[in-house]
Amino acid sequence: MNFTLKTSKYAKEILTQLHSSTGITPNLLIRYAVALSLKNNRADVELQPIVKDFTDGLVLNRNTVTGEHDYVFRAMITQAAGKELTDEQYFPGYFNAHLERGIRSLAAEYKSAGNYERFVRALLL
């Protein structure tokens, strides 16, 4: 079992930028990004798990990223995949795929909101 998440350089840059602008820690930003990816999931577009091992991004522990909600993330990601996932497929494969797709949505949300307060409101709605 793999308990380490390695993000892309792009995800690292966005997470670092959002953390410095909002004060929200990367692990929470990752949860929001994955949630946005799941929210915008389309049945006609199959998301492929990421099997590439990124070397220039963030390296985070699974428990730090998903916390006590790991089983919830696994259930939602499995539902979105439409098939049963092994532990190795779920994390880091599909989890990272949702992170990489969701981080773009998260960055767009922040840019659209224009400031921290509106960003948080947008995430809560």
Short mmCIF file of N, CA and C in Angstrom, two decimals:
data_model
loop_
_atom_site.label_atom_id
_atom_site.label_comp_id
_atom_site.label_asym_id
_atom_site.label_seq_id
_atom_site.Cartn_x
_atom_site.Cartn_y
_atom_site.Cartn_z
N MET A 1 0.83 -1.19 0.00
CA MET A 1 0.00 0.00 0.00
C MET A 1 0.87 1.25 0.00
N ASN A 2 0.43 2.23 -0.76
CA ASN A 2 1.15 3.49 -0.85
C ASN A 2 0.43 4.54 -0.01
N PHE A 3 1.12 5.10 0.94
CA PHE A 3 0.52 6.11 1.80
C PHE A 3 1.09 7.50 1.54
N THR A 4 1.73 7.68 0.38
CA THR A 4 2.34 8.96 0.05
C THR A 4 1.72 9.53 -1.22
N LEU A 5 1.38 10.80 -1.16
CA LEU A 5 0.85 11.51 -2.32
C LEU A 5 1.93 12.46 -2.81
N LYS A 6 2.25 12.34 -4.10
CA LYS A 6 3.23 13.24 -4.71
C LYS A 6 2.49 14.06 -5.76
N THR A 7 2.45 15.36 -5.56
CA THR A 7 1.73 16.23 -6.49
C THR A 7 2.64 16.68 -7.63
N SER A 8 2.01 17.22 -8.65
CA SER A 8 2.78 17.81 -9.74
C SER A 8 3.37 19.14 -9.30
N LYS A 9 4.30 19.64 -10.08
CA LYS A 9 4.88 20.96 -9.80
C LYS A 9 3.80 22.03 -9.88
N TYR A 10 2.90 21.91 -10.85
CA TYR A 10 1.81 22.88 -11.01
C TYR A 10 0.93 22.91 -9.75
N ALA A 11 0.54 21.73 -9.26
CA ALA A 11 -0.29 21.66 -8.06
C ALA A 11 0.44 22.27 -6.87
N LYS A 12 1.73 21.99 -6.76
CA LYS A 12 2.53 22.56 -5.68
C LYS A 12 2.51 24.08 -5.74
N GLU A 13 2.70 24.63 -6.93
CA GLU A 13 2.72 26.09 -7.09
C GLU A 13 1.38 26.72 -6.71
N ILE A 14 0.29 26.11 -7.17
CA ILE A 14 -1.04 26.63 -6.86
C ILE A 14 -1.32 26.51 -5.36
N LEU A 15 -1.00 25.37 -4.77
CA LEU A 15 -1.23 25.18 -3.34
C LEU A 15 -0.41 26.17 -2.51
N THR A 16 0.83 26.39 -2.90
CA THR A 16 1.69 27.35 -2.20
C THR A 16 1.13 28.76 -2.32
N GLN A 17 0.72 29.12 -3.52
CA GLN A 17 0.16 30.45 -3.76
C GLN A 17 -1.14 30.66 -2.97
N LEU A 18 -2.04 29.68 -3.01
CA LEU A 18 -3.30 29.82 -2.28
C LEU A 18 -3.08 29.83 -0.77
N HIS A 19 -2.13 29.02 -0.31
CA HIS A 19 -1.82 29.01 1.12
C HIS A 19 -1.31 30.38 1.57
N SER A 20 -0.42 30.98 0.80
CA SER A 20 0.12 32.28 1.20
C SER A 20 -0.93 33.38 1.09
N SER A 21 -1.88 33.25 0.17
CA SER A 21 -2.92 34.27 0.00
C SER A 21 -4.06 34.13 1.00
N THR A 22 -4.36 32.89 1.40
CA THR A 22 -5.54 32.65 2.23
C THR A 22 -5.22 32.19 3.65
N GLY A 23 -4.06 31.60 3.84
CA GLY A 23 -3.73 31.03 5.14
C GLY A 23 -4.31 29.63 5.32
N ILE A 24 -5.02 29.13 4.31
CA ILE A 24 -5.59 27.78 4.38
C ILE A 24 -4.47 26.79 4.06
N THR A 25 -4.32 25.79 4.91
CA THR A 25 -3.21 24.84 4.75
C THR A 25 -3.39 23.97 3.50
N PRO A 26 -2.28 23.51 2.93
CA PRO A 26 -2.36 22.70 1.71
C PRO A 26 -3.25 21.46 1.84
N ASN A 27 -3.23 20.80 3.00
CA ASN A 27 -4.06 19.60 3.12
C ASN A 27 -5.55 19.93 2.99
N LEU A 28 -5.98 21.07 3.52
CA LEU A 28 -7.38 21.48 3.37
C LEU A 28 -7.67 21.92 1.95
N LEU A 29 -6.74 22.61 1.33
CA LEU A 29 -6.91 23.02 -0.06
C LEU A 29 -7.02 21.80 -0.97
N ILE A 30 -6.24 20.76 -0.68
CA ILE A 30 -6.31 19.52 -1.45
C ILE A 30 -7.70 18.90 -1.31
N ARG A 31 -8.24 18.89 -0.11
CA ARG A 31 -9.59 18.34 0.10
C ARG A 31 -10.62 19.12 -0.70
N TYR A 32 -10.51 20.45 -0.70
CA TYR A 32 -11.42 21.26 -1.50
C TYR A 32 -11.26 20.96 -2.99
N ALA A 33 -10.02 20.83 -3.44
CA ALA A 33 -9.77 20.56 -4.86
C ALA A 33 -10.38 19.22 -5.28
N VAL A 34 -10.19 18.20 -4.47
CA VAL A 34 -10.77 16.89 -4.78
C VAL A 34 -12.30 16.97 -4.78
N ALA A 35 -12.85 17.69 -3.81
CA ALA A 35 -14.31 17.85 -3.75
C ALA A 35 -14.83 18.58 -4.99
N LEU A 36 -14.13 19.60 -5.45
CA LEU A 36 -14.55 20.31 -6.67
C LEU A 36 -14.49 19.39 -7.88
N SER A 37 -13.45 18.58 -7.97
CA SER A 37 -13.35 17.63 -9.07
C SER A 37 -14.52 16.65 -9.05
N LEU A 38 -14.85 16.16 -7.87
CA LEU A 38 -15.97 15.22 -7.75
C LEU A 38 -17.30 15.90 -8.05
N LYS A 39 -17.43 17.13 -7.62
CA LYS A 39 -18.66 17.90 -7.87
C LYS A 39 -18.87 18.09 -9.37
N ASN A 40 -17.80 18.34 -10.09
CA ASN A 40 -17.87 18.60 -11.53
C ASN A 40 -17.67 17.35 -12.38
N ASN A 41 -17.69 16.18 -11.74
CA ASN A 41 -17.46 14.92 -12.45
C ASN A 41 -18.58 14.68 -13.47
N ARG A 42 -18.19 14.24 -14.65
CA ARG A 42 -19.16 13.93 -15.71
C ARG A 42 -19.06 12.45 -16.05
N ALA A 43 -20.21 11.82 -16.17
CA ALA A 43 -20.26 10.39 -16.46
C ALA A 43 -19.68 10.06 -17.84
N ASP A 44 -19.74 11.01 -18.76
CA ASP A 44 -19.25 10.75 -20.12
C ASP A 44 -17.75 10.98 -20.29
N VAL A 45 -17.09 11.44 -19.22
CA VAL A 45 -15.65 11.67 -19.27
C VAL A 45 -14.98 10.79 -18.21
N GLU A 46 -14.23 9.81 -18.68
CA GLU A 46 -13.57 8.90 -17.74
C GLU A 46 -12.25 9.50 -17.27
N LEU A 47 -12.10 9.58 -15.97
CA LEU A 47 -10.87 10.10 -15.37
C LEU A 47 -9.90 8.94 -15.18
N GLN A 48 -8.71 9.09 -15.70
CA GLN A 48 -7.70 8.04 -15.59
C GLN A 48 -6.84 8.28 -14.34
N PRO A 49 -6.55 7.21 -13.59
CA PRO A 49 -5.70 7.39 -12.42
C PRO A 49 -4.30 7.82 -12.84
N ILE A 50 -3.67 8.58 -11.98
CA ILE A 50 -2.30 9.03 -12.26
C ILE A 50 -1.33 8.02 -11.68
N VAL A 51 -0.53 7.45 -12.53
CA VAL A 51 0.45 6.46 -12.09
C VAL A 51 1.87 7.02 -12.14
N LYS A 52 2.00 8.20 -12.75
CA LYS A 52 3.30 8.85 -12.84
C LYS A 52 3.76 9.26 -11.44
N ASP A 53 5.04 9.10 -11.19
CA ASP A 53 5.61 9.49 -9.90
C ASP A 53 6.24 10.87 -10.04
N PHE A 54 5.52 11.91 -9.60
CA PHE A 54 6.03 13.28 -9.69
C PHE A 54 7.21 13.45 -8.74
N THR A 55 8.21 14.21 -9.18
CA THR A 55 9.40 14.41 -8.35
C THR A 55 9.58 15.85 -7.90
N ASP A 56 8.86 16.79 -8.51
CA ASP A 56 9.09 18.20 -8.18
C ASP A 56 7.90 18.88 -7.52
N GLY A 57 6.98 18.09 -6.98
CA GLY A 57 5.82 18.65 -6.29
C GLY A 57 5.91 18.44 -4.79
N LEU A 58 4.78 18.57 -4.14
CA LEU A 58 4.71 18.31 -2.71
C LEU A 58 4.64 16.81 -2.45
N VAL A 59 5.17 16.39 -1.32
CA VAL A 59 5.08 15.00 -0.89
C VAL A 59 4.34 15.02 0.44
N LEU A 60 3.16 14.39 0.45
CA LEU A 60 2.31 14.42 1.64
C LEU A 60 1.88 13.02 2.04
N ASN A 61 1.69 12.82 3.31
CA ASN A 61 1.22 11.56 3.86
C ASN A 61 -0.29 11.45 3.67
N ARG A 62 -0.76 10.26 3.38
CA ARG A 62 -2.20 10.03 3.16
C ARG A 62 -3.04 10.51 4.33
N ASN A 63 -2.63 10.21 5.54
CA ASN A 63 -3.40 10.62 6.71
C ASN A 63 -3.45 12.14 6.85
N THR A 64 -2.39 12.82 6.47
CA THR A 64 -2.38 14.29 6.50
C THR A 64 -3.36 14.85 5.48
N VAL A 65 -3.43 14.23 4.33
CA VAL A 65 -4.27 14.73 3.24
C VAL A 65 -5.75 14.45 3.49
N THR A 66 -6.09 13.21 3.83
CA THR A 66 -7.50 12.85 3.96
C THR A 66 -7.99 12.88 5.40
N GLY A 67 -7.07 12.77 6.34
CA GLY A 67 -7.45 12.82 7.75
C GLY A 67 -8.45 11.74 8.12
N GLU A 68 -9.35 12.10 9.00
CA GLU A 68 -10.36 11.15 9.48
C GLU A 68 -11.44 10.89 8.44
N HIS A 69 -11.37 11.57 7.32
CA HIS A 69 -12.39 11.44 6.27
C HIS A 69 -11.94 10.57 5.11
N ASP A 70 -10.90 9.78 5.30
CA ASP A 70 -10.38 8.95 4.22
C ASP A 70 -11.46 8.04 3.64
N TYR A 71 -12.25 7.42 4.50
CA TYR A 71 -13.29 6.50 4.02
C TYR A 71 -14.35 7.24 3.20
N VAL A 72 -14.61 8.50 3.52
CA VAL A 72 -15.58 9.30 2.77
C VAL A 72 -15.02 9.61 1.38
N PHE A 73 -13.76 10.04 1.34
CA PHE A 73 -13.13 10.32 0.04
C PHE A 73 -13.09 9.05 -0.81
N ARG A 74 -12.76 7.94 -0.19
CA ARG A 74 -12.69 6.67 -0.95
C ARG A 74 -14.06 6.31 -1.51
N ALA A 75 -15.10 6.46 -0.71
CA ALA A 75 -16.45 6.13 -1.18
C ALA A 75 -16.87 7.04 -2.34
N MET A 76 -16.59 8.34 -2.23
CA MET A 76 -16.98 9.27 -3.29
C MET A 76 -16.18 9.03 -4.57
N ILE A 77 -14.89 8.77 -4.43
CA ILE A 77 -14.05 8.54 -5.60
C ILE A 77 -14.42 7.21 -6.27
N THR A 78 -14.73 6.20 -5.47
CA THR A 78 -15.17 4.91 -6.01
C THR A 78 -16.49 5.08 -6.75
N GLN A 79 -17.41 5.84 -6.17
CA GLN A 79 -18.70 6.10 -6.82
C GLN A 79 -18.49 6.82 -8.16
N ALA A 80 -17.62 7.82 -8.16
CA ALA A 80 -17.35 8.57 -9.39
C ALA A 80 -16.69 7.69 -10.46
N ALA A 81 -15.86 6.75 -10.03
CA ALA A 81 -15.19 5.85 -10.97
C ALA A 81 -16.16 4.84 -11.56
N GLY A 82 -17.23 4.56 -10.83
CA GLY A 82 -18.22 3.61 -11.31
C GLY A 82 -17.78 2.17 -11.25
N LYS A 83 -16.76 1.91 -10.44
CA LYS A 83 -16.27 0.54 -10.28
C LYS A 83 -15.54 0.44 -8.95
N GLU A 84 -15.39 -0.78 -8.48
CA GLU A 84 -14.67 -1.00 -7.24
C GLU A 84 -13.19 -0.72 -7.47
N LEU A 85 -12.57 -0.03 -6.53
CA LEU A 85 -11.16 0.32 -6.64
C LEU A 85 -10.36 -0.38 -5.56
N THR A 86 -9.19 -0.86 -5.93
CA THR A 86 -8.28 -1.39 -4.92
C THR A 86 -7.70 -0.21 -4.15
N ASP A 87 -7.08 -0.48 -3.04
CA ASP A 87 -6.48 0.58 -2.25
C ASP A 87 -5.42 1.32 -3.05
N GLU A 88 -4.64 0.58 -3.84
CA GLU A 88 -3.58 1.19 -4.65
C GLU A 88 -4.15 2.05 -5.78
N GLN A 89 -5.29 1.62 -6.34
CA GLN A 89 -5.93 2.43 -7.38
C GLN A 89 -6.48 3.72 -6.78
N TYR A 90 -7.14 3.60 -5.63
CA TYR A 90 -7.73 4.76 -4.99
C TYR A 90 -6.67 5.79 -4.61
N PHE A 91 -5.66 5.36 -3.86
CA PHE A 91 -4.64 6.28 -3.36
C PHE A 91 -3.26 5.75 -3.67
N PRO A 92 -2.48 6.43 -4.43
CA PRO A 92 -2.66 7.81 -4.86
C PRO A 92 -3.30 8.00 -6.23
N GLY A 93 -3.51 6.92 -7.01
CA GLY A 93 -3.94 7.03 -8.40
C GLY A 93 -5.14 7.92 -8.68
N TYR A 94 -6.33 7.47 -8.28
CA TYR A 94 -7.53 8.25 -8.55
C TYR A 94 -7.59 9.52 -7.69
N PHE A 95 -7.11 9.44 -6.46
CA PHE A 95 -7.12 10.62 -5.60
C PHE A 95 -6.29 11.73 -6.24
N ASN A 96 -5.12 11.39 -6.73
CA ASN A 96 -4.24 12.38 -7.35
C ASN A 96 -4.84 12.90 -8.66
N ALA A 97 -5.53 12.04 -9.40
CA ALA A 97 -6.18 12.49 -10.64
C ALA A 97 -7.25 13.54 -10.33
N HIS A 98 -8.02 13.29 -9.27
CA HIS A 98 -9.03 14.28 -8.87
C HIS A 98 -8.37 15.55 -8.33
N LEU A 99 -7.27 15.41 -7.63
CA LEU A 99 -6.54 16.58 -7.15
C LEU A 99 -6.05 17.42 -8.32
N GLU A 100 -5.42 16.79 -9.29
CA GLU A 100 -4.86 17.53 -10.42
C GLU A 100 -5.95 18.22 -11.24
N ARG A 101 -7.10 17.58 -11.38
CA ARG A 101 -8.20 18.21 -12.10
C ARG A 101 -8.84 19.30 -11.24
N GLY A 102 -9.02 19.02 -9.96
CA GLY A 102 -9.68 19.96 -9.06
C GLY A 102 -8.86 21.18 -8.72
N ILE A 103 -7.53 21.07 -8.75
CA ILE A 103 -6.69 22.21 -8.39
C ILE A 103 -6.87 23.33 -9.40
N ARG A 104 -7.14 22.98 -10.64
CA ARG A 104 -7.40 23.99 -11.66
C ARG A 104 -8.71 24.72 -11.38
N SER A 105 -9.72 23.97 -10.96
CA SER A 105 -11.01 24.58 -10.58
C SER A 105 -10.84 25.47 -9.35
N LEU A 106 -10.04 25.01 -8.40
CA LEU A 106 -9.82 25.78 -7.18
C LEU A 106 -9.10 27.09 -7.49
N ALA A 107 -8.10 27.04 -8.34
CA ALA A 107 -7.38 28.26 -8.73
C ALA A 107 -8.32 29.22 -9.45
N ALA A 108 -9.18 28.68 -10.31
CA ALA A 108 -10.14 29.52 -11.03
C ALA A 108 -11.15 30.15 -10.06
N GLU A 109 -11.58 29.39 -9.06
CA GLU A 109 -12.50 29.92 -8.04
C GLU A 109 -11.87 31.10 -7.31
N TYR A 110 -10.60 30.95 -6.93
CA TYR A 110 -9.93 32.03 -6.20
C TYR A 110 -9.78 33.26 -7.09
N LYS A 111 -9.38 33.04 -8.32
CA LYS A 111 -9.20 34.16 -9.25
C LYS A 111 -10.54 34.87 -9.49
N SER A 112 -11.59 34.11 -9.64
CA SER A 112 -12.92 34.67 -9.87
C SER A 112 -13.43 35.43 -8.64
N ALA A 113 -13.17 34.88 -7.46
CA ALA A 113 -13.64 35.51 -6.22
C ALA A 113 -12.93 36.83 -5.96
N GLY A 114 -11.65 36.87 -6.22
CA GLY A 114 -10.91 38.12 -6.06
C GLY A 114 -10.34 38.37 -4.69
N ASN A 115 -10.93 37.77 -3.66
CA ASN A 115 -10.36 37.93 -2.32
C ASN A 115 -10.72 36.72 -1.45
N TYR A 116 -10.10 36.66 -0.29
CA TYR A 116 -10.25 35.52 0.61
C TYR A 116 -11.69 35.29 1.03
N GLU A 117 -12.37 36.35 1.44
CA GLU A 117 -13.74 36.21 1.96
C GLU A 117 -14.68 35.64 0.90
N ARG A 118 -14.63 36.19 -0.29
CA ARG A 118 -15.50 35.69 -1.36
C ARG A 118 -15.10 34.28 -1.80
N PHE A 119 -13.82 33.98 -1.72
CA PHE A 119 -13.34 32.64 -2.05
C PHE A 119 -13.93 31.61 -1.09
N VAL A 120 -13.87 31.89 0.20
CA VAL A 120 -14.41 30.97 1.20
C VAL A 120 -15.92 30.82 1.02
N ARG A 121 -16.61 31.92 0.78
CA ARG A 121 -18.06 31.85 0.54
C ARG A 121 -18.37 30.97 -0.67
N ALA A 122 -17.60 31.13 -1.73
CA ALA A 122 -17.83 30.34 -2.94
C ALA A 122 -17.63 28.85 -2.67
N LEU A 123 -16.64 28.52 -1.84
CA LEU A 123 -16.39 27.12 -1.52
C LEU A 123 -17.49 26.52 -0.66
N LEU A 124 -18.11 27.34 0.16
CA LEU A 124 -19.14 26.85 1.06
C LEU A 124 -20.50 26.70 0.39
N LEU A 125 -20.69 27.33 -0.75
CA LEU A 125 -21.99 27.26 -1.43
C LEU A 125 -22.08 26.10 -2.37
#
